XYZ file of C-alpha atoms in Angstrom:
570
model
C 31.024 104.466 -32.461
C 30.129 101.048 -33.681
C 32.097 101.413 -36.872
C 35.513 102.723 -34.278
C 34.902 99.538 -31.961
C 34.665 97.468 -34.833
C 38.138 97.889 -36.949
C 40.132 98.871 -34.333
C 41.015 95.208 -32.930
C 41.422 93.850 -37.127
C 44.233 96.452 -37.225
C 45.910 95.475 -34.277
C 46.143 92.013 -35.460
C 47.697 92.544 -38.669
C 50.482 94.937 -36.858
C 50.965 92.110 -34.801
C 50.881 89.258 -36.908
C 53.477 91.444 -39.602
C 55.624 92.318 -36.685
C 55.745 88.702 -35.562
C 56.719 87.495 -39.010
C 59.464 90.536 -39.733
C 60.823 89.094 -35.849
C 61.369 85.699 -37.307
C 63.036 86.437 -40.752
C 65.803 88.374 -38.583
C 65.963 85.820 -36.108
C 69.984 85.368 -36.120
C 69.797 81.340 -37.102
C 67.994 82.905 -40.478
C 71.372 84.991 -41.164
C 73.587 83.264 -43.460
C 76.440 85.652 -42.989
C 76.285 84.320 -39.257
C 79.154 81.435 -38.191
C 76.880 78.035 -38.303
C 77.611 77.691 -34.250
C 75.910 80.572 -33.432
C 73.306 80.374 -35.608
C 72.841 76.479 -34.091
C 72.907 78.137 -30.760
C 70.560 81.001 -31.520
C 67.441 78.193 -33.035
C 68.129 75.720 -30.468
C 67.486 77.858 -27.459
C 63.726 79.060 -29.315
C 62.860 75.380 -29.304
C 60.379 73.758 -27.486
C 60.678 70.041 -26.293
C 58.007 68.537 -29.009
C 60.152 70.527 -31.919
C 63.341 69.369 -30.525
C 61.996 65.444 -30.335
C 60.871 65.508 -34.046
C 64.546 66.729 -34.885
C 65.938 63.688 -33.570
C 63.211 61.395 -35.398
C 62.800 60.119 -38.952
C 60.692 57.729 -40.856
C 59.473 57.044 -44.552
C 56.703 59.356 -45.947
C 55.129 61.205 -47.772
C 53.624 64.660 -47.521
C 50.432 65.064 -49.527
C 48.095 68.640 -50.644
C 45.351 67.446 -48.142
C 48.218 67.189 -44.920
C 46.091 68.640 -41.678
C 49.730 69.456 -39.903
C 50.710 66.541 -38.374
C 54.099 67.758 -39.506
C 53.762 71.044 -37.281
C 56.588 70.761 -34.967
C 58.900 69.808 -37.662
C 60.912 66.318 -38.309
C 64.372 65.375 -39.052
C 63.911 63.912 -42.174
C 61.545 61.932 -44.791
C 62.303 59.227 -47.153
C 59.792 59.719 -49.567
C 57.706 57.258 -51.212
C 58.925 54.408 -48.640
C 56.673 52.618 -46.200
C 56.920 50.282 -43.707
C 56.655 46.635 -45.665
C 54.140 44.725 -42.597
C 57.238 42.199 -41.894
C 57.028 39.990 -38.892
C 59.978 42.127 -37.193
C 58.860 45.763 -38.287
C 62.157 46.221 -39.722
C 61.472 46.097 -43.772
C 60.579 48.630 -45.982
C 59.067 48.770 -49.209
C 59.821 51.104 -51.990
C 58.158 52.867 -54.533
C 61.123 54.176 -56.917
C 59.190 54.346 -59.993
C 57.862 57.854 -59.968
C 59.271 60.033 -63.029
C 62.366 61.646 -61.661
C 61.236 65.467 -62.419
C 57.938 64.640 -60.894
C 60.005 63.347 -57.880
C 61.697 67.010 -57.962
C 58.315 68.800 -57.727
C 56.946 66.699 -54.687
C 60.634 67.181 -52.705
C 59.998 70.499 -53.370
C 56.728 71.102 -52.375
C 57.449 68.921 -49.275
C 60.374 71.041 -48.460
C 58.433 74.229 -48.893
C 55.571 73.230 -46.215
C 58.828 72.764 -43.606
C 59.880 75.754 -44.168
C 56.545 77.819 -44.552
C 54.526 75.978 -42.411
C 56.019 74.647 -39.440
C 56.854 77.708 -36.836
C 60.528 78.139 -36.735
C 60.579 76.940 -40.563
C 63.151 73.921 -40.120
C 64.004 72.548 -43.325
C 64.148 68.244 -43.413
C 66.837 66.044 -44.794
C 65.653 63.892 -47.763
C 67.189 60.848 -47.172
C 66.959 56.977 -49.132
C 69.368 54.173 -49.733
C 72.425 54.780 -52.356
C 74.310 51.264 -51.718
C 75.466 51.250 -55.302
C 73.076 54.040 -56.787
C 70.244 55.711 -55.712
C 67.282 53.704 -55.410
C 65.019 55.762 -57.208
C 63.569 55.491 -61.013
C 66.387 56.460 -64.191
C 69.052 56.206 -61.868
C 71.877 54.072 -62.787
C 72.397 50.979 -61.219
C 76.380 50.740 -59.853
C 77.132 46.732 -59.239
C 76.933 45.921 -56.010
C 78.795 46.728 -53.339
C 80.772 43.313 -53.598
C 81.678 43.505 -56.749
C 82.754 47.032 -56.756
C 85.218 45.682 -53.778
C 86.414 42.807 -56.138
C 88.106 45.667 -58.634
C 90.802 46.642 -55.990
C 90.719 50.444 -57.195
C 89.802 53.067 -54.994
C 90.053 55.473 -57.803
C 87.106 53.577 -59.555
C 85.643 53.479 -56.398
C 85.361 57.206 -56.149
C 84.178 58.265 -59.508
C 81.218 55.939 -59.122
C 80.615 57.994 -56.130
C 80.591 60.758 -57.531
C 77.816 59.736 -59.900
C 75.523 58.566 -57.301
C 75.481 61.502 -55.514
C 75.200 63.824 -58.092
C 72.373 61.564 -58.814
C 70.704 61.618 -55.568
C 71.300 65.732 -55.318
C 69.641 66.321 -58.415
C 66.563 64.564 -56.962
C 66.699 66.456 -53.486
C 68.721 63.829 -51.580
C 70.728 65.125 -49.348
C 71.409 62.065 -47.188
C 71.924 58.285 -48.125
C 71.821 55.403 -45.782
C 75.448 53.899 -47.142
C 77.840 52.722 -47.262
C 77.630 49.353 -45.439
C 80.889 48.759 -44.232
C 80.455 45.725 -41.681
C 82.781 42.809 -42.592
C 81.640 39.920 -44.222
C 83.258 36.994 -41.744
C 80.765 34.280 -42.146
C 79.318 34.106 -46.353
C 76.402 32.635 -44.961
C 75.278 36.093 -43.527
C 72.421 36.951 -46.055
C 73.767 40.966 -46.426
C 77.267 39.820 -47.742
C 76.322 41.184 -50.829
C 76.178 44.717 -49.313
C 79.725 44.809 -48.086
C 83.023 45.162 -49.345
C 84.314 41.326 -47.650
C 86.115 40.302 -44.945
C 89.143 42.331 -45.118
C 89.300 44.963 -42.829
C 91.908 47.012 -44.755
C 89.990 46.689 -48.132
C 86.650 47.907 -46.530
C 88.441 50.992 -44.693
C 89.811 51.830 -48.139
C 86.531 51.318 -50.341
C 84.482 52.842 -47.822
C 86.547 56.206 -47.819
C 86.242 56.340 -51.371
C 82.233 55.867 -51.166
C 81.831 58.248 -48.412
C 84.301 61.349 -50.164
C 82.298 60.922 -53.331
C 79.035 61.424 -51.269
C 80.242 64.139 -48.551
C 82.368 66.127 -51.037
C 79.524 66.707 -53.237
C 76.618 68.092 -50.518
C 75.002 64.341 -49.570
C 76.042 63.065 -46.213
C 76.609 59.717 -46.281
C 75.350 57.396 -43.231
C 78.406 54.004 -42.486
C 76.560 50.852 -41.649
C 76.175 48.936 -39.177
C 77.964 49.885 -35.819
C 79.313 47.520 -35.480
C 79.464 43.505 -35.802
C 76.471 43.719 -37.419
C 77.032 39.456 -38.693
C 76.634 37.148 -35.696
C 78.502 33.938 -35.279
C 76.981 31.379 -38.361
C 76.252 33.976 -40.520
C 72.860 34.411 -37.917
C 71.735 39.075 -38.778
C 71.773 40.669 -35.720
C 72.719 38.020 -32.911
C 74.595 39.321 -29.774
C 78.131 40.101 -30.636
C 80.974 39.955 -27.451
C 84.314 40.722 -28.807
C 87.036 42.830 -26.648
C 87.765 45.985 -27.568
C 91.201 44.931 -29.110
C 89.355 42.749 -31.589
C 87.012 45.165 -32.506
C 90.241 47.518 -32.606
C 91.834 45.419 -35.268
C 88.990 44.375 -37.190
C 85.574 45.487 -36.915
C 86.416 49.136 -35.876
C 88.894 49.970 -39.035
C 86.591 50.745 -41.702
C 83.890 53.022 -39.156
C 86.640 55.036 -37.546
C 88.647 55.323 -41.262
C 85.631 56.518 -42.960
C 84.920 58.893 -39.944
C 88.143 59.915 -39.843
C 89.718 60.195 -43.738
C 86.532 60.253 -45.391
C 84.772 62.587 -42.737
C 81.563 60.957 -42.864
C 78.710 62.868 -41.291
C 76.439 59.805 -40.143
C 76.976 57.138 -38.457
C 73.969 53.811 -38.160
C 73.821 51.881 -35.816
C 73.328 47.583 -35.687
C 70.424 45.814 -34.647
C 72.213 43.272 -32.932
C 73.831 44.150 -28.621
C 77.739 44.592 -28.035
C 79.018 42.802 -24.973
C 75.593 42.113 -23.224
C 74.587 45.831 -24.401
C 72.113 46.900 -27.398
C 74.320 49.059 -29.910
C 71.971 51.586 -30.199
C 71.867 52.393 -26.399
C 75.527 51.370 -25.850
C 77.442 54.275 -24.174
C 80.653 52.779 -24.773
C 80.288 52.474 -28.614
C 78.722 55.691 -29.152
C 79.884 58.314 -26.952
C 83.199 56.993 -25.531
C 84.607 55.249 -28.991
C 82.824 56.814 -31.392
C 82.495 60.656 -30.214
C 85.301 60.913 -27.702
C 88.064 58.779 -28.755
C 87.482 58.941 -32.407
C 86.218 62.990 -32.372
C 83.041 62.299 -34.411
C 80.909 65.545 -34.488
C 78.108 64.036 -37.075
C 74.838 62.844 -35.754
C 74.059 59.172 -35.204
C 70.958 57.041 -36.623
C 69.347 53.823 -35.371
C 68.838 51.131 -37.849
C 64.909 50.641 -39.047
C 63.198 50.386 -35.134
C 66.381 49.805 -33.761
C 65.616 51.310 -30.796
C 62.569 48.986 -29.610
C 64.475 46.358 -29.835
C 65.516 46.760 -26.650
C 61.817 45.934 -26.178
C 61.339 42.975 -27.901
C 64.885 41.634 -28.992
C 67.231 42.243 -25.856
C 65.031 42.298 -22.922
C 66.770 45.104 -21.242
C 64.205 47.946 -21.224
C 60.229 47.252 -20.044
C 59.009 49.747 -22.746
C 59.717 52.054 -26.110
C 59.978 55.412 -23.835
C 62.493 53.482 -21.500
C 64.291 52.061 -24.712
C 64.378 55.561 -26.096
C 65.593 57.191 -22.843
C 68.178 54.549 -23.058
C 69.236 55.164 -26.523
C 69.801 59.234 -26.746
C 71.350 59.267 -23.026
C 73.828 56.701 -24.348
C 74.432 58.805 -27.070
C 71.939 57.717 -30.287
C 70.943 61.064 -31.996
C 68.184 60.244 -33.913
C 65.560 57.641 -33.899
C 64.634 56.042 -37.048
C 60.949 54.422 -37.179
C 59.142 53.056 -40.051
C 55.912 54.656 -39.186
C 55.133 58.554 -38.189
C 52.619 57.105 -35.274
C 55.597 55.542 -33.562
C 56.964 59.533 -32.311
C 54.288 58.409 -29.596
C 55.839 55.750 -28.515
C 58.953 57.753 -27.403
C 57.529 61.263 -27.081
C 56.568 60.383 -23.293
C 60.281 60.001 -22.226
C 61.232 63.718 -23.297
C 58.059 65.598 -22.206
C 58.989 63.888 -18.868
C 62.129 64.887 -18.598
C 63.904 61.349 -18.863
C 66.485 62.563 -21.209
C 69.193 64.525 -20.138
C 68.553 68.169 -21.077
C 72.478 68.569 -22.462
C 72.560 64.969 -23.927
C 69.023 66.388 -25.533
C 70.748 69.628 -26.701
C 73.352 68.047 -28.203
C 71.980 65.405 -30.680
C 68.905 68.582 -31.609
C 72.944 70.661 -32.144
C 74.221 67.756 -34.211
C 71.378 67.065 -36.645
C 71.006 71.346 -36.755
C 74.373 72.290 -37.837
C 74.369 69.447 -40.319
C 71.351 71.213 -42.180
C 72.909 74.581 -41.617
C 76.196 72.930 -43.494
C 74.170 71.532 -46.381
C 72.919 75.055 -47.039
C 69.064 73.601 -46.579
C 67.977 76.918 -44.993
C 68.964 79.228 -47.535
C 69.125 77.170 -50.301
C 66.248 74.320 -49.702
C 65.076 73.521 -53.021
C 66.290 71.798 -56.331
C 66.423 73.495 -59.511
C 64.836 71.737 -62.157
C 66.463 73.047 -64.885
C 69.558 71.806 -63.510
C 68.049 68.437 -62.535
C 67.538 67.737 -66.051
C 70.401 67.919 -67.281
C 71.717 65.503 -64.819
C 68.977 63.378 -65.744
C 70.172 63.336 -69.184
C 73.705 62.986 -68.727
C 74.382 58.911 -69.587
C 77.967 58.866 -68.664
C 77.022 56.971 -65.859
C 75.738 54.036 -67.610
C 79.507 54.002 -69.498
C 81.229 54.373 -65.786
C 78.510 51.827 -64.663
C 79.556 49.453 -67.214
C 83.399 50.375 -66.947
C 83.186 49.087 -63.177
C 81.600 45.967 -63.745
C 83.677 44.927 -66.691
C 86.828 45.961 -63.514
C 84.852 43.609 -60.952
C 84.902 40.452 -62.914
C 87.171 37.929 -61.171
C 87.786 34.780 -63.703
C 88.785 31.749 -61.210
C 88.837 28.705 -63.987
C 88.612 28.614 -67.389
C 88.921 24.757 -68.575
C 90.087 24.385 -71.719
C 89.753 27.985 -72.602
C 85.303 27.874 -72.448
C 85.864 31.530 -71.713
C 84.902 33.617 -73.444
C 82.399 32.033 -75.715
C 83.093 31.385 -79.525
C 80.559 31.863 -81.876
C 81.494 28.574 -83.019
C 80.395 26.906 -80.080
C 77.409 24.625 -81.180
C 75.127 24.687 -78.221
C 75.428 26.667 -74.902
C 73.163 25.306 -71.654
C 72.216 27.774 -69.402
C 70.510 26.852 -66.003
C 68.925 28.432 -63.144
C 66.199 31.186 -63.025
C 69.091 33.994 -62.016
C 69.752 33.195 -66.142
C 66.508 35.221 -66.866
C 65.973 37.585 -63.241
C 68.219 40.395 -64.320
C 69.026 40.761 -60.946
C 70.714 44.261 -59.679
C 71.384 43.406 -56.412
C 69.906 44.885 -52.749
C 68.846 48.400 -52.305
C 68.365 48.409 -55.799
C 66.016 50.597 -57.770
C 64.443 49.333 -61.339
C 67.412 50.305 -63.245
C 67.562 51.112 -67.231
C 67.292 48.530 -70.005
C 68.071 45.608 -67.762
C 69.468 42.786 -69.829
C 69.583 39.484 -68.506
C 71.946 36.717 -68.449
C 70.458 34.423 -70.750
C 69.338 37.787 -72.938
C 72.671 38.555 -73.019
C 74.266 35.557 -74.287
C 71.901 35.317 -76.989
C 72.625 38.712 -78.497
C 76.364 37.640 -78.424
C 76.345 34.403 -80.254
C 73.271 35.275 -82.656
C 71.902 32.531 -83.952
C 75.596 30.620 -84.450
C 74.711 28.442 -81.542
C 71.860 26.481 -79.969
C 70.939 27.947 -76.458
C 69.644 26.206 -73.875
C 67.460 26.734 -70.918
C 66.513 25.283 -68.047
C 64.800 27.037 -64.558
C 66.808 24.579 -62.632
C 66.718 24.800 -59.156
C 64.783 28.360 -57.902
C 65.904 30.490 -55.551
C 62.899 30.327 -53.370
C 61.541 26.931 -52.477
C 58.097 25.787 -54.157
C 57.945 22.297 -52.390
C 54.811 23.298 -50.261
C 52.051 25.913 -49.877
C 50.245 27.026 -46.938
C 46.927 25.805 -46.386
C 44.295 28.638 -47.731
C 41.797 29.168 -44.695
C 38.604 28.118 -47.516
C 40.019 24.352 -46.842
C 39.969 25.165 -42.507
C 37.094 24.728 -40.409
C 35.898 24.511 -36.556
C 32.377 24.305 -35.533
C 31.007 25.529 -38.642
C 33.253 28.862 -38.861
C 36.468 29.274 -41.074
C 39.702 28.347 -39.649
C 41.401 26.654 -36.586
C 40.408 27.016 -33.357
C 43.945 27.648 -31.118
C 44.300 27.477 -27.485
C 47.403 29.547 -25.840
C 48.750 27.959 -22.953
C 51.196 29.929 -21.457
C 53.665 27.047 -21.093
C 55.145 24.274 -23.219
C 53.135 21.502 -21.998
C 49.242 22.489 -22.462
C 48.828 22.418 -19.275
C 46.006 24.457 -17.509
C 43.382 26.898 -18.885
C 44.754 28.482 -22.266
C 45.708 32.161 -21.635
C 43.919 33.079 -24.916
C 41.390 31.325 -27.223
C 40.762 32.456 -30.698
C 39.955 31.397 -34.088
C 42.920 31.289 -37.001
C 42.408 31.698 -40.505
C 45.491 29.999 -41.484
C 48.698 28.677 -39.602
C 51.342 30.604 -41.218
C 53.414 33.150 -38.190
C 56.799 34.120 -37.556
C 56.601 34.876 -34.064
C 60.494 36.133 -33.715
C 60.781 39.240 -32.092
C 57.424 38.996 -30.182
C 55.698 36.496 -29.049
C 51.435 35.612 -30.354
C 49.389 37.752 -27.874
C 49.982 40.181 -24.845
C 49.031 38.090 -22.627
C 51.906 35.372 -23.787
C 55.621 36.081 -22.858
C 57.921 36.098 -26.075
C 58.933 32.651 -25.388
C 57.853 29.221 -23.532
C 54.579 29.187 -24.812
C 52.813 26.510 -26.808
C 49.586 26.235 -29.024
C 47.263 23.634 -30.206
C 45.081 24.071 -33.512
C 42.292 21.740 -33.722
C 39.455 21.422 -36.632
C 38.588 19.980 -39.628
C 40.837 20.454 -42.968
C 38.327 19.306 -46.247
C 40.251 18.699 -49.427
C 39.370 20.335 -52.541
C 39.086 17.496 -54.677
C 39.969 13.795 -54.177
C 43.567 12.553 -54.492
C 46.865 11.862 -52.294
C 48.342 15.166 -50.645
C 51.529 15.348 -48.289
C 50.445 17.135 -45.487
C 53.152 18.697 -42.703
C 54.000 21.374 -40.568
C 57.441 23.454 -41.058
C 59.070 25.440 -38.415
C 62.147 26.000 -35.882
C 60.669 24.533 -32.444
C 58.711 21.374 -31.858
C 55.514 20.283 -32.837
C 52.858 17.368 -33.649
C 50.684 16.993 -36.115
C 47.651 14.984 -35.896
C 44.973 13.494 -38.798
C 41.843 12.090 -37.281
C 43.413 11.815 -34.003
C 46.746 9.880 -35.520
């Protein structure tokens, strides 16, 4: 009897567990015969809140042997071997593109696999990274920038280069980049000119098109950038924008809803900066009256990097990141892109309680769904290697790379015919540490046999002329350094001691009290403590700063508000 009793219940269980997993595999959203609709239809109605959430969010990461499931319920999409940089504004990343590109294969594989073997309706993710002007990622070739490429007039040109990259990114298990950016460049002081194709409207509708068919016709969806006005007035990333709608009609809009339209663009990212008093990424208007209705956009649309709290701590129109999310998807935002996995918490809360509305929710999970189901990720997930390779040997590229940068040279003066240099010329000076940088631009990844300027010129003239060099003036400033905190003391401890008054004229009893290593903040988008509002505060640092050795030193503070600095009470 004891024997009976005991192997009657294990049999059971296995019946039940191989019944449950025969259920699944003829679920009708795992039939590929199926029209994509229904099988959208057929997954979306077996999801629970939590899995449909983590479809409509995406962040850099990795996925490692030792993962204990925090991945369970699924996620839109990874972009692998990014994390956040630790930038004042929680908006930078930093990238690792230096892994060998098969090994790169293997781990998008194995990362792929877990989604679909692990997690419990198997929802494959989208790979995504940055592919301005090639993929950012280690072998692949490095396009010019987007700037230049707009400076060779020729769409065709345009499109073959296109092609490459995404071939590119495919054969490393991309299947989505975050290009092209299409905002116009109406103020050169704006520090992501180089990004863009310029001012002209027409030019950037035309060059973007190109970009985006390369991408889209080739299995990688490509993601437009930033909607919209993304350049504030002065050149100032991300200030409030307040154009009417005919402006933005003849301008702004041209290249978004030509690329959405001709070029049939699958993604759209939004800007940091608000439209008309409202943030873009929770502005109904732009997103689901322009962009959806008017303009019949059926792709899925993306925040920029923590976009969405900036309602939070940039606009001052919602009192927290659930509210600012709740804003964002009922406006019509599809999914929210975060630089760290631990920020799904901040947002969860607003869809477990019901703050989104449950067809607005259904249709952004519907969007991103039927974009996987069109890429082919669920029955076709993984890349071959074999094929991989041979993309990874193929250097046409680097000919087409060189082809349009020889087409994006623009020649405005040439004095007494300098150009090009003669081999008779009897000393060349070349100045300014770009000479020697080998720069490739933004969103750029380490490229192959980089050859500098100053490199260059020397293999061309040999040793038939005397070259020259001089640093010059540097890009980044080296007229000061910030005090190291060994030099700063207060009552015997390292550091300042700073009071936090929560007003502008130290009046009262500070709000907080603490010691500072060093003075060295960028308090933009928030403001020093919780306890201070982001603005009209004030702080005084007092202590005792010891030299290191004797001599004269220029002492002085540096920043964009006012201040006072005082040596032995002076």
């Amino acid at each position: 009897m004891y024997y009976y009793h005991k192997h009657v219940p294990v049999t059971i269980l296995f019946l039940l567990v191989a019944f449950t997993a025969f259920c699944q595999s003829s679920f009708p959203y795992k039939n590929p015969k199926l029209p994509v609709e229904q099988r959208v239809n057929d997954l979306l109605k077996r999801m629970t809140i939590e899995e449909k959430f983590y479809q409509l969010f995406m962040v850099p990461g990795d996925l490692d042997e030792g993962d204990t499931g925090k991945y369970k319920h699924g996620i839109f999409g990874l972009q692998v071997h990014a994390t956040a940089a630790g930038d004042a504004n929680g908006q930078m990343l930093r990238y690792n593109a230096n892994e060998k590109s098969l090994d790169l294969v293997k781990k998008m594989n194995f990362i792929q696999s877990y989604f679909l073997k692990k997690t419990r309706l198997g929802i494959p993710i989208i790979p995504f990274d940055e592919g301005l002007h090639g993929v950012v990622r280690e072998g692949a070739t490095s396009f010019p920038q987007a700037i230049a490429l707009a400076a060779t007039w020729d769409t065709a040109l345009m499109h073959r280069v296109s092609i490459a990259a995404a071939l590119e990114a495919r054969a490393r298990g991309l299947r989505d980049v975050l290009s092209p950016v299409i905002n116009l460049a109406t103020d050169v002081r704006w520090g992501r000119t180089e990004e863009t194709y310029g001012e002209d409207p027409y030019l950037s509708a035309a060059m973007g098109v190109a970009f985006v068919k390369g991408f889209e016709e080739n299995g990688v969806i490509t993601t437009p950038k930033h909607f919209v006005a993304n350049v504030g007035d002065g050149g100032r990333d991300s200030y409030p924008i307040h154009y009417s709608e005919r402006f933005l009609d003849e301008t702004y809009f041209v290249p978004f809803k030509a690329c959405v339209q001709e070029g049939k663009a699958r993604s759209i990212m939004t800007a940091y900066n608000s439209l008309n008093g409202i943030a873009c990424s929770s502005n109904k208007w732009l997103l689901t009256e322009k962009l959806k209705k008017q303009w019949g956009f059926n792709g899925f649309v993306i925040s920029d990097a923590n976009a969405v709290g900036g309602e939070v701590v940039l606009h001052n129109t919602a009192d927290s990141y659930a509210t600012a999310g709740e804003h964002a998807i009922n406006a019509g935002l599809d999914v929210i892109f975060q630089t760290d996995y631990a920020h799904a918490q901040l947002f969860l809360p607003a869809f477990l309680n019901k703050k989104i509305n449950s067809q607005r929710l259904d249709d952004a999970v519907r969007r991103v769904l039927r974009a996987k189901f069109e890429l082919g990720l669920f029955e076709h997930p993984y890349v071959d290697e074999q094929s991989a390779k041979k993309v990874f040997a193929d250097t046409t590229s680097r000919w087409l790379a060189k082809k349009a940068a020889q087409e994006s040279i623009v020649l405005l003066k040439n004095k007494d015919q300098l150009l090009p240099l003669q081999r008779t010329t009897r000393t060349i000076a070349v100045i300014g540490d770009d000479a020697v940088a080998a720069r490739l631009g933004g969103y750029s990844g380490p490229g192959n046999n980089k050859i500098s300027i100053l490199e260059g010129i020397r293999n061309k003239v040999g040793n038939s002329s005397t070259i020259l060099y001089s640093e010059g003036a540097s890009v980044l400033s080296k007229d000061w350094e910030v005090v190291p905190a060994n030099y700063l003391t207060h009552d015997g401890q390292r550091g300042l001691r700073g009071a936090y008054y929560d007003n502008i004229h130290f009046d009262g009893t500070p709000a907080v009290v603490r010691t500072d290593n060093t003075i060295d903040y960028s308090w933009t988008l928030f403001g020093p403590d919780s306890k201070l509002s982001n603005n009209w505060y004030s702080v005084r640092w007092t202590g005792e700063l010891v030299s290191p050795k004797a001599g004269t030193f220029k002492i002085g503070l540096k920043g964009n508000d006012g201040f006072r600095l005082y040596i032995d009470d002076r």
